[in-house]
PDB file of C-alpha atoms in Angstrom:
ATOM      1  CA  MET A   6      -3.450   4.462  45.449  1.00 48.00           C
ATOM      2  CA  SER A   7      -3.020   6.006  41.946  1.00 47.00           C
ATOM      3  CA  GLY A   8      -0.928   8.785  43.549  1.00 47.00           C
ATOM      4  CA  LEU A   9       1.481   6.200  44.934  1.00 41.00           C
ATOM      5  CA  HIS A  10       1.857   4.649  41.493  1.00 46.00           C
ATOM      6  CA  SER A  11       2.738   8.075  40.061  1.00 46.00           C
ATOM      7  CA  VAL A  12       5.408   8.620  42.682  1.00 42.00           C
ATOM      8  CA  TRP A  13       6.954   5.225  42.197  1.00 40.00           C
ATOM      9  CA  SER A  14       7.004   5.562  38.420  1.00 45.00           C
ATOM     10  CA  SER A  15       8.496   9.049  38.467  1.00 46.00           C
ATOM     11  CA  ARG A  16      11.965   9.596  37.186  1.00 42.00           C
ATOM     12  CA  VAL A  17      12.963  11.296  40.420  1.00 40.00           C
ATOM     13  CA  GLY A  18      12.164   8.185  42.436  1.00 45.00           C
ATOM     14  CA  LEU A  19      14.115   5.956  40.088  1.00 42.00           C
ATOM     15  CA  ALA A  20      17.125   8.267  39.988  1.00 42.00           C
ATOM     16  CA  PHE A  21      17.163   8.244  43.793  1.00 40.00           C
ATOM     17  CA  CYS A  22      17.806   4.495  43.587  1.00 46.00           C
ATOM     18  CA  GLY A  23      20.729   5.055  41.290  1.00 48.00           C
ATOM     19  CA  VAL A  24      19.061   4.361  37.928  1.00 47.00           C
ATOM     20  CA  ASP A  25      18.519   7.114  35.375  1.00 48.00           C
ATOM     21  CA  PHE A  26      16.260   5.831  32.628  1.00 46.00           C
ATOM     22  CA  SER A  27      16.533   9.102  30.766  1.00 49.00           C
ATOM     23  CA  ARG A  28      20.015   8.012  29.621  1.00 53.00           C
ATOM     24  CA  PRO A  29      20.370   5.281  26.981  1.00 52.00           C
ATOM     25  CA  GLY A  30      21.502   2.077  28.633  1.00 52.00           C
ATOM     26  CA  GLY A  31      20.773   3.427  32.102  1.00 52.00           C
ATOM     27  CA  LEU A  32      19.502   0.066  33.386  1.00 49.00           C
ATOM     28  CA  LYS A  33      22.510  -1.780  31.887  1.00 52.00           C
ATOM     29  CA  LEU A  34      24.910   0.637  33.482  1.00 51.00           C
ATOM     30  CA  ALA A  35      23.207   0.210  36.845  1.00 50.00           C
ATOM     31  CA  LEU A  36      23.445  -3.559  36.630  1.00 49.00           C
ATOM     32  CA  GLN A  37      27.132  -3.376  35.686  1.00 57.00           C
ATOM     33  CA  GLY A  38      27.876  -0.755  38.317  1.00 55.00           C
ATOM     34  CA  SER A  39      28.748  -1.046  41.969  1.00 56.00           C
ATOM     35  CA  GLY A  40      27.202  -3.509  44.379  1.00 59.00           C
ATOM     36  CA  SER A  41      25.299  -0.717  46.090  1.00 61.00           C
ATOM     37  CA  GLY A  42      23.657   0.209  42.775  1.00 59.00           C
ATOM     38  CA  ARG A  43      22.532  -3.364  42.231  1.00 60.00           C
ATOM     39  CA  ARG A  44      21.183  -3.556  45.769  1.00 65.00           C
ATOM     40  CA  SER A  45      19.272  -0.310  45.271  1.00 65.00           C
ATOM     41  CA  LEU A  46      17.732  -1.649  42.083  1.00 59.00           C
ATOM     42  CA  LEU A  47      16.757  -4.897  43.830  1.00 66.00           C
ATOM     43  CA  ARG A  48      15.083  -2.962  46.648  1.00 70.00           C
ATOM     44  CA  LEU A  49      13.192  -0.922  44.079  1.00 62.00           C
ATOM     45  CA  ALA A  50      11.979  -4.077  42.325  1.00 62.00           C
ATOM     46  CA  VAL A  51      10.798  -5.666  45.587  1.00 61.00           C
ATOM     47  CA  MET A  52       8.949  -2.552  46.669  1.00 70.00           C
ATOM     48  CA  ALA A  53       7.341  -2.132  43.233  1.00 63.00           C
ATOM     49  CA  VAL A  54       6.096  -5.741  43.247  1.00 58.00           C
ATOM     50  CA  SER A  55       4.703  -5.279  46.773  1.00 64.00           C
ATOM     51  CA  LEU A  56       2.870  -2.154  45.702  1.00 65.00           C
ATOM     52  CA  VAL A  57       1.328  -3.943  42.718  1.00 59.00           C
ATOM     53  CA  MET A  58       0.204  -6.824  44.959  1.00 64.00           C
ATOM     54  CA  LEU A  59      -1.428  -4.423  47.429  1.00 60.00           C
ATOM     55  CA  SER A  60      -3.249  -2.715  44.589  1.00 64.00           C
ATOM     56  CA  ALA A  61      -4.491  -6.069  43.295  1.00 57.00           C
ATOM     57  CA  CYS A  62      -5.772  -7.079  46.748  1.00 59.00           C
ATOM     58  CA  SER A  63      -7.701  -3.810  47.037  1.00 57.00           C
ATOM     59  CA  ALA A  64      -9.288  -4.332  43.632  1.00 55.00           C
ATOM     60  CA  LEU A  65     -10.289  -7.937  44.377  1.00 57.00           C
ATOM     61  CA  ARG A  66     -11.742  -7.219  47.838  1.00 63.00           C
ATOM     62  CA  PRO A  67     -15.573  -7.525  47.566  1.00 62.00           C
ATOM     63  CA  ALA A  68     -17.610  -4.457  48.429  1.00 66.00           C
ATOM     64  CA  SER A  69     -19.444  -4.715  51.737  1.00 74.00           C
ATOM     65  CA  THR A  70     -23.223  -5.336  51.442  1.00 82.00           C
ATOM     66  CA  PRO A  71     -25.892  -4.151  53.893  1.00 88.00           C
ATOM     67  CA  ALA A  72     -27.047  -6.723  56.449  1.00 94.00           C
ATOM     68  CA  THR A  73     -30.460  -8.375  56.092  1.00 95.00           C
ATOM     69  CA  ASN A  74     -33.070  -7.432  58.698  1.00 97.00           C
ATOM     70  CA  TYR A  75     -35.168 -10.246  60.202  1.00 97.00           C
ATOM     71  CA  TYR A  76     -38.622  -9.658  61.686  1.00 97.00           C
ATOM     72  CA  ALA A  77     -41.026 -11.688  63.815  1.00 96.00           C
ATOM     73  CA  LEU A  78     -44.781 -11.991  63.974  1.00 93.00           C
ATOM     74  CA  GLY A  79     -45.561 -11.572  67.659  1.00 83.00           C
ATOM     75  CA  SER A  80     -48.732 -11.387  69.663  1.00 59.00           C
ATOM     76  CA  PRO A  81     -49.198  -8.492  72.097  1.00 57.00           C
ATOM     77  CA  PRO A  82     -51.058  -9.226  75.342  1.00 51.00           C
ATOM     78  CA  GLN A  83     -54.730  -9.881  74.722  1.00 52.00           C
ATOM     79  CA  SER A  84     -56.982  -7.021  75.744  1.00 52.00           C
ATOM     80  CA  ALA A  85     -59.134  -7.333  78.850  1.00 48.00           C
ATOM     81  CA  SER A  86     -62.295  -6.915  76.781  1.00 46.00           C
ATOM     82  CA  ALA A  87     -61.431  -9.926  74.628  1.00 48.00           C
ATOM     83  CA  VAL A  88     -60.805 -12.066  77.674  1.00 45.00           C
ATOM     84  CA  ASP A  89     -64.027 -10.922  79.349  1.00 49.00           C
ATOM     85  CA  LYS A  90     -66.063 -11.878  76.289  1.00 52.00           C
ATOM     86  CA  ALA A  91     -64.690 -15.409  76.479  1.00 48.00           C
ATOM     87  CA  LEU A  92     -65.446 -15.941  80.167  1.00 47.00           C
ATOM     88  CA  PRO A  93     -69.165 -16.792  79.830  1.00 51.00           C
ATOM     89  CA  ILE A  94     -68.304 -19.414  77.203  1.00 51.00           C
ATOM     90  CA  ALA A  95     -65.659 -20.915  79.452  1.00 48.00           C
ATOM     91  CA  ALA A  96     -68.109 -21.143  82.367  1.00 49.00           C
ATOM     92  CA  ILE A  97     -70.811 -22.817  80.288  1.00 46.00           C
ATOM     93  CA  THR A  98     -68.603 -25.376  78.580  1.00 47.00           C
ATOM     94  CA  ALA A  99     -66.069 -26.170  81.285  1.00 57.00           C
ATOM     95  CA  SER A 100     -67.488 -29.620  82.007  1.00 62.00           C
ATOM     96  CA  LYS A 101     -67.929 -30.648  78.352  1.00 80.00           C
ATOM     97  CA  ALA A 102     -65.182 -28.705  76.642  1.00 89.00           C
ATOM     98  CA  PRO A 103     -63.601 -30.560  73.693  1.00 92.00           C
ATOM     99  CA  THR A 104     -59.911 -30.825  72.891  1.00 93.00           C
ATOM    100  CA  LEU A 105     -58.845 -28.912  69.785  1.00 95.00           C
ATOM    101  CA  LEU A 106     -55.980 -30.145  67.620  1.00 96.00           C
ATOM    102  CA  ILE A 107     -54.381 -27.515  65.390  1.00 97.00           C
ATOM    103  CA  ASN A 108     -52.644 -28.720  62.271  1.00 96.00           C
ATOM    104  CA  PRO A 109     -49.582 -26.659  61.270  1.00 96.00           C
ATOM    105  CA  PRO A 110     -50.863 -23.744  59.179  1.00 97.00           C
ATOM    106  CA  HIS A 111     -50.250 -23.767  55.447  1.00 97.00           C
ATOM    107  CA  ALA A 112     -49.744 -20.909  53.009  1.00 97.00           C
ATOM    108  CA  ALA A 113     -50.673 -20.410  49.381  1.00 97.00           C
ATOM    109  CA  SER A 114     -47.951 -20.578  46.742  1.00 95.00           C
ATOM    110  CA  GLY A 115     -45.799 -17.463  46.802  1.00 94.00           C
ATOM    111  CA  PHE A 116     -46.546 -16.834  50.473  1.00 97.00           C
ATOM    112  CA  ASP A 117     -44.824 -19.938  51.846  1.00 96.00           C
ATOM    113  CA  SER A 118     -41.318 -18.521  52.315  1.00 96.00           C
ATOM    114  CA  PRO A 119     -39.704 -16.097  54.791  1.00 97.00           C
ATOM    115  CA  ARG A 120     -39.590 -13.332  52.180  1.00 97.00           C
ATOM    116  CA  ILE A 121     -41.733 -10.260  52.859  1.00 98.00           C
ATOM    117  CA  ILE A 122     -44.043  -9.721  49.915  1.00 98.00           C
ATOM    118  CA  TYR A 123     -45.155  -6.380  48.544  1.00 98.00           C
ATOM    119  CA  LEU A 124     -47.217  -5.235  45.560  1.00 98.00           C
ATOM    120  CA  ARG A 125     -46.792  -2.146  43.411  1.00 97.00           C
ATOM    121  CA  GLU A 126     -49.065  -3.516  40.697  1.00 97.00           C
ATOM    122  CA  PRO A 127     -52.098  -5.824  41.062  1.00 95.00           C
ATOM    123  CA  HIS A 128     -51.183  -9.538  41.024  1.00 94.00           C
ATOM    124  CA  LYS A 129     -47.424  -8.851  40.770  1.00 97.00           C
ATOM    125  CA  LEU A 130     -45.596 -10.185  43.816  1.00 97.00           C
ATOM    126  CA  GLU A 131     -42.239  -8.630  44.719  1.00 98.00           C
ATOM    127  CA  TYR A 132     -39.914  -9.146  47.671  1.00 97.00           C
ATOM    128  CA  PHE A 133     -37.901  -6.809  49.861  1.00 97.00           C
ATOM    129  CA  ALA A 134     -34.215  -7.492  49.227  1.00 95.00           C
ATOM    130  CA  LEU A 135     -32.903  -6.857  52.750  1.00 96.00           C
ATOM    131  CA  SER A 136     -35.927  -7.653  54.953  1.00 97.00           C
ATOM    132  CA  GLN A 137     -37.302 -11.091  55.822  1.00 97.00           C
ATOM    133  CA  TRP A 138     -39.428 -12.880  58.393  1.00 98.00           C
ATOM    134  CA  VAL A 139     -37.437 -15.040  60.798  1.00 97.00           C
ATOM    135  CA  ASP A 140     -39.493 -18.005  59.547  1.00 97.00           C
ATOM    136  CA  PRO A 141     -42.270 -18.485  56.999  1.00 97.00           C
ATOM    137  CA  PRO A 142     -45.388 -16.685  58.330  1.00 97.00           C
ATOM    138  CA  ALA A 143     -47.384 -19.921  58.369  1.00 97.00           C
ATOM    139  CA  ARG A 144     -44.900 -21.419  60.821  1.00 96.00           C
ATOM    140  CA  LEU A 145     -44.977 -18.299  62.998  1.00 97.00           C
ATOM    141  CA  LEU A 146     -48.771 -18.337  63.075  1.00 97.00           C
ATOM    142  CA  GLY A 147     -49.202 -21.713  64.818  1.00 96.00           C
ATOM    143  CA  PRO A 148     -48.127 -20.704  68.357  1.00 95.00           C
ATOM    144  CA  LEU A 149     -50.161 -17.474  68.093  1.00 97.00           C
ATOM    145  CA  LEU A 150     -53.279 -19.501  67.336  1.00 97.00           C
ATOM    146  CA  VAL A 151     -52.695 -21.764  70.327  1.00 96.00           C
ATOM    147  CA  THR A 152     -52.289 -18.805  72.686  1.00 95.00           C
ATOM    148  CA  ALA A 153     -55.347 -16.900  71.467  1.00 96.00           C
ATOM    149  CA  ILE A 154     -57.677 -19.928  71.368  1.00 96.00           C
ATOM    150  CA  ASN A 155     -56.530 -21.142  74.772  1.00 95.00           C
ATOM    151  CA  LYS A 156     -57.475 -17.811  76.310  1.00 94.00           C
ATOM    152  CA  THR A 157     -61.114 -18.219  75.301  1.00 94.00           C
ATOM    153  CA  GLY A 158     -61.447 -21.079  77.776  1.00 92.00           C
ATOM    154  CA  ALA A 159     -63.792 -22.852  75.343  1.00 94.00           C
ATOM    155  CA  PHE A 160     -61.563 -25.927  74.990  1.00 94.00           C
ATOM    156  CA  ARG A 161     -60.218 -28.416  77.479  1.00 92.00           C
ATOM    157  CA  ALA A 162     -56.888 -28.292  75.674  1.00 93.00           C
ATOM    158  CA  VAL A 163     -55.474 -26.727  72.508  1.00 94.00           C
ATOM    159  CA  VAL A 164     -52.624 -28.700  70.956  1.00 94.00           C
ATOM    160  CA  LEU A 165     -50.434 -27.742  68.003  1.00 95.00           C
ATOM    161  CA  MET A 166     -49.708 -30.833  65.939  1.00 92.00           C
ATOM    162  CA  PRO A 167     -47.825 -32.990  65.278  1.00 85.00           C
ATOM    163  CA  GLY A 168     -48.145 -34.601  68.653  1.00 71.00           C
ATOM    164  CA  ALA A 169     -49.406 -37.649  70.484  1.00 68.00           C
ATOM    165  CA  ALA A 170     -52.588 -35.988  71.726  1.00 75.00           C
ATOM    166  CA  SER A 171     -56.026 -36.990  70.509  1.00 82.00           C
ATOM    167  CA  GLY A 172     -59.043 -34.739  70.415  1.00 87.00           C
ATOM    168  CA  GLU A 173     -62.570 -34.280  69.195  1.00 92.00           C
ATOM    169  CA  LEU A 174     -61.963 -31.309  66.887  1.00 95.00           C
ATOM    170  CA  ARG A 175     -59.267 -30.348  64.402  1.00 96.00           C
ATOM    171  CA  LEU A 176     -58.458 -26.927  62.974  1.00 97.00           C
ATOM    172  CA  ASP A 177     -56.934 -26.482  59.518  1.00 97.00           C
ATOM    173  CA  THR A 178     -55.748 -23.005  58.497  1.00 98.00           C
ATOM    174  CA  ASP A 179     -54.381 -21.563  55.264  1.00 98.00           C
ATOM    175  CA  ILE A 180     -52.792 -18.171  54.702  1.00 98.00           C
ATOM    176  CA  ILE A 181     -54.317 -16.992  51.437  1.00 98.00           C
ATOM    177  CA  ARG A 182     -52.253 -13.801  51.364  1.00 98.00           C
ATOM    178  CA  LEU A 183     -50.050 -11.679  53.582  1.00 98.00           C
ATOM    179  CA  GLN A 184     -48.810  -8.751  51.550  1.00 98.00           C
ATOM    180  CA  HIS A 185     -47.772  -5.115  51.788  1.00 98.00           C
ATOM    181  CA  GLU A 186     -49.761  -3.224  49.146  1.00 98.00           C
ATOM    182  CA  PHE A 187     -48.308  -0.002  47.708  1.00 98.00           C
ATOM    183  CA  LEU A 188     -51.455   0.525  45.653  1.00 96.00           C
ATOM    184  CA  THR A 189     -52.815   3.268  47.914  1.00 94.00           C
ATOM    185  CA  HIS A 190     -51.391   6.027  50.069  1.00 93.00           C
ATOM    186  CA  PRO A 191     -50.658   5.308  52.777  1.00 95.00           C
ATOM    187  CA  SER A 192     -49.764   1.771  51.813  1.00 98.00           C
ATOM    188  CA  GLN A 193     -51.486  -1.076  53.648  1.00 98.00           C
ATOM    189  CA  VAL A 194     -50.971  -4.676  54.717  1.00 98.00           C
ATOM    190  CA  ARG A 195     -53.594  -7.296  53.914  1.00 98.00           C
ATOM    191  CA  LEU A 196     -53.896 -10.675  55.652  1.00 98.00           C
ATOM    192  CA  THR A 197     -56.451 -13.254  54.535  1.00 98.00           C
ATOM    193  CA  LEU A 198     -56.771 -16.524  56.452  1.00 98.00           C
ATOM    194  CA  ARG A 199     -59.081 -19.477  55.776  1.00 98.00           C
ATOM    195  CA  ALA A 200     -60.013 -21.696  58.735  1.00 98.00           C
ATOM    196  CA  THR A 201     -61.752 -25.062  58.619  1.00 98.00           C
ATOM    197  CA  LEU A 202     -63.062 -26.856  61.713  1.00 97.00           C
ATOM    198  CA  VAL A 203     -63.259 -30.639  61.322  1.00 96.00           C
ATOM    199  CA  ASP A 204     -64.635 -33.463  63.468  1.00 93.00           C
ATOM    200  CA  ASP A 205     -61.442 -35.439  64.002  1.00 90.00           C
ATOM    201  CA  LYS A 206     -63.292 -38.750  64.414  1.00 90.00           C
ATOM    202  CA  THR A 207     -65.557 -38.616  61.371  1.00 92.00           C
ATOM    203  CA  ARG A 208     -63.470 -36.196  59.226  1.00 93.00           C
ATOM    204  CA  ARG A 209     -66.639 -34.188  58.643  1.00 95.00           C
ATOM    205  CA  VAL A 210     -66.303 -30.457  58.083  1.00 96.00           C
ATOM    206  CA  LEU A 211     -68.239 -28.683  60.815  1.00 95.00           C
ATOM    207  CA  ALA A 212     -67.609 -25.069  59.815  1.00 96.00           C
ATOM    208  CA  TRP A 213     -65.283 -22.888  57.801  1.00 97.00           C
ATOM    209  CA  GLN A 214     -64.730 -19.178  57.327  1.00 97.00           C
ATOM    210  CA  GLU A 215     -62.313 -16.685  55.806  1.00 98.00           C
ATOM    211  CA  PHE A 216     -60.973 -13.867  57.951  1.00 98.00           C
ATOM    212  CA  GLU A 217     -59.353 -10.730  56.603  1.00 98.00           C
ATOM    213  CA  ALA A 218     -57.707  -7.712  58.165  1.00 98.00           C
ATOM    214  CA  ILE A 219     -56.319  -4.634  56.428  1.00 98.00           C
ATOM    215  CA  GLU A 220     -53.998  -2.300  58.336  1.00 98.00           C
ATOM    216  CA  PRO A 221     -52.373   0.957  57.175  1.00 98.00           C
ATOM    217  CA  ALA A 222     -48.587   0.842  57.164  1.00 97.00           C
ATOM    218  CA  ASP A 223     -46.756   2.927  59.743  1.00 96.00           C
ATOM    219  CA  SER A 224     -44.238   4.031  57.096  1.00 97.00           C
ATOM    220  CA  GLU A 225     -43.588   3.424  53.422  1.00 97.00           C
ATOM    221  CA  ASP A 226     -40.929   0.781  53.938  1.00 97.00           C
ATOM    222  CA  ALA A 227     -40.506  -2.816  55.045  1.00 97.00           C
ATOM    223  CA  TYR A 228     -40.557  -2.042  58.778  1.00 97.00           C
ATOM    224  CA  GLY A 229     -43.736   0.007  58.475  1.00 98.00           C
ATOM    225  CA  GLY A 230     -45.327  -3.023  56.826  1.00 98.00           C
ATOM    226  CA  VAL A 231     -44.030  -5.357  59.535  1.00 98.00           C
ATOM    227  CA  LEU A 232     -45.752  -3.305  62.247  1.00 98.00           C
ATOM    228  CA  ALA A 233     -48.991  -3.286  60.274  1.00 98.00           C
ATOM    229  CA  ALA A 234     -48.708  -7.032  59.625  1.00 98.00           C
ATOM    230  CA  ASN A 235     -48.430  -7.724  63.343  1.00 98.00           C
ATOM    231  CA  ARG A 236     -51.627  -5.770  64.001  1.00 97.00           C
ATOM    232  CA  ALA A 237     -53.410  -7.563  61.166  1.00 98.00           C
ATOM    233  CA  VAL A 238     -52.328 -10.956  62.485  1.00 97.00           C
ATOM    234  CA  GLN A 239     -53.576 -10.100  65.975  1.00 96.00           C
ATOM    235  CA  LYS A 240     -56.985  -9.035  64.625  1.00 97.00           C
ATOM    236  CA  VAL A 241     -57.422 -12.172  62.546  1.00 97.00           C
ATOM    237  CA  VAL A 242     -56.255 -14.465  65.340  1.00 97.00           C
ATOM    238  CA  ASP A 243     -58.720 -12.858  67.783  1.00 96.00           C
ATOM    239  CA  GLN A 244     -61.566 -13.157  65.257  1.00 97.00           C
ATOM    240  CA  LEU A 245     -60.758 -16.801  64.647  1.00 97.00           C
ATOM    241  CA  ALA A 246     -60.571 -17.554  68.376  1.00 97.00           C
ATOM    242  CA  GLY A 247     -64.024 -16.047  68.914  1.00 95.00           C
ATOM    243  CA  PHE A 248     -65.420 -17.990  65.961  1.00 96.00           C
ATOM    244  CA  LEU A 249     -64.081 -21.287  67.289  1.00 96.00           C
ATOM    245  CA  ALA A 250     -65.358 -20.604  70.792  1.00 94.00           C
ATOM    246  CA  GLY A 251     -68.824 -20.037  69.355  1.00 92.00           C
ATOM    247  CA  GLN A 252     -68.609 -23.292  67.408  1.00 90.00           C
ATOM    248  CA  ALA A 253     -67.543 -25.207  70.504  1.00 88.00           C
ATOM    249  CA  LEU A 254     -70.477 -23.772  72.426  1.00 82.00           C
ATOM    250  CA  SER A 255     -72.993 -24.717  69.749  1.00 78.00           C
ATOM    251  CA  LYS A 256     -71.662 -28.269  69.346  1.00 67.00           C
ATOM    252  CA  HIS A 257     -71.543 -29.074  73.079  1.00 61.00           C
TER     253      HIS A 257
END
């Protein structure tokens, strides 16, 4: 663009339009000259203004920014061994199995948004600029809990609240942390989940436990942490499902 400005401001270009600014009074002479000279000068003025406007538009146009990547927390198919372990419980409790109500999971402050958290220093939370979860992890966790707990066969029904269903037991869960830690090499993802099982009729706490999984990151970036987070979530969800199945067996 600067090259075009040089051409248009050159004396050769102006002389071509019939105006020689090297001579005193060149512009005045052009204006007082023939009609063709005036028309040439007018064309020059219009083209110069257009060029300035194009340059201004280019300068004001915002620079393009990279797109944000959105990631999900999914649950791969449960392994056959996990299902087999749940079968004896399902057979024993089929006739007396309780209904489990799952309250929407909560998350500790700082972990309750879609932003993917990482640490380079202890206790200092940072966020990837161009990578996010599709929803806050606590919201993504609810359906995964329902699926995993249902597969144990230890409950007559597993219902994610809010809903109209009533049941004997209620599960409250809290994500204490879900973070990508660049404190070691390779980096790792840590998930800590607290679960509390409550008698829904009496509001009495029947059992509680914290579950934690640590998974090495597949690569030293956001996506490597996402893959590790999915594995950590699956481990914790399976551990929690087994814990609840054991509690259902002991209570009934």
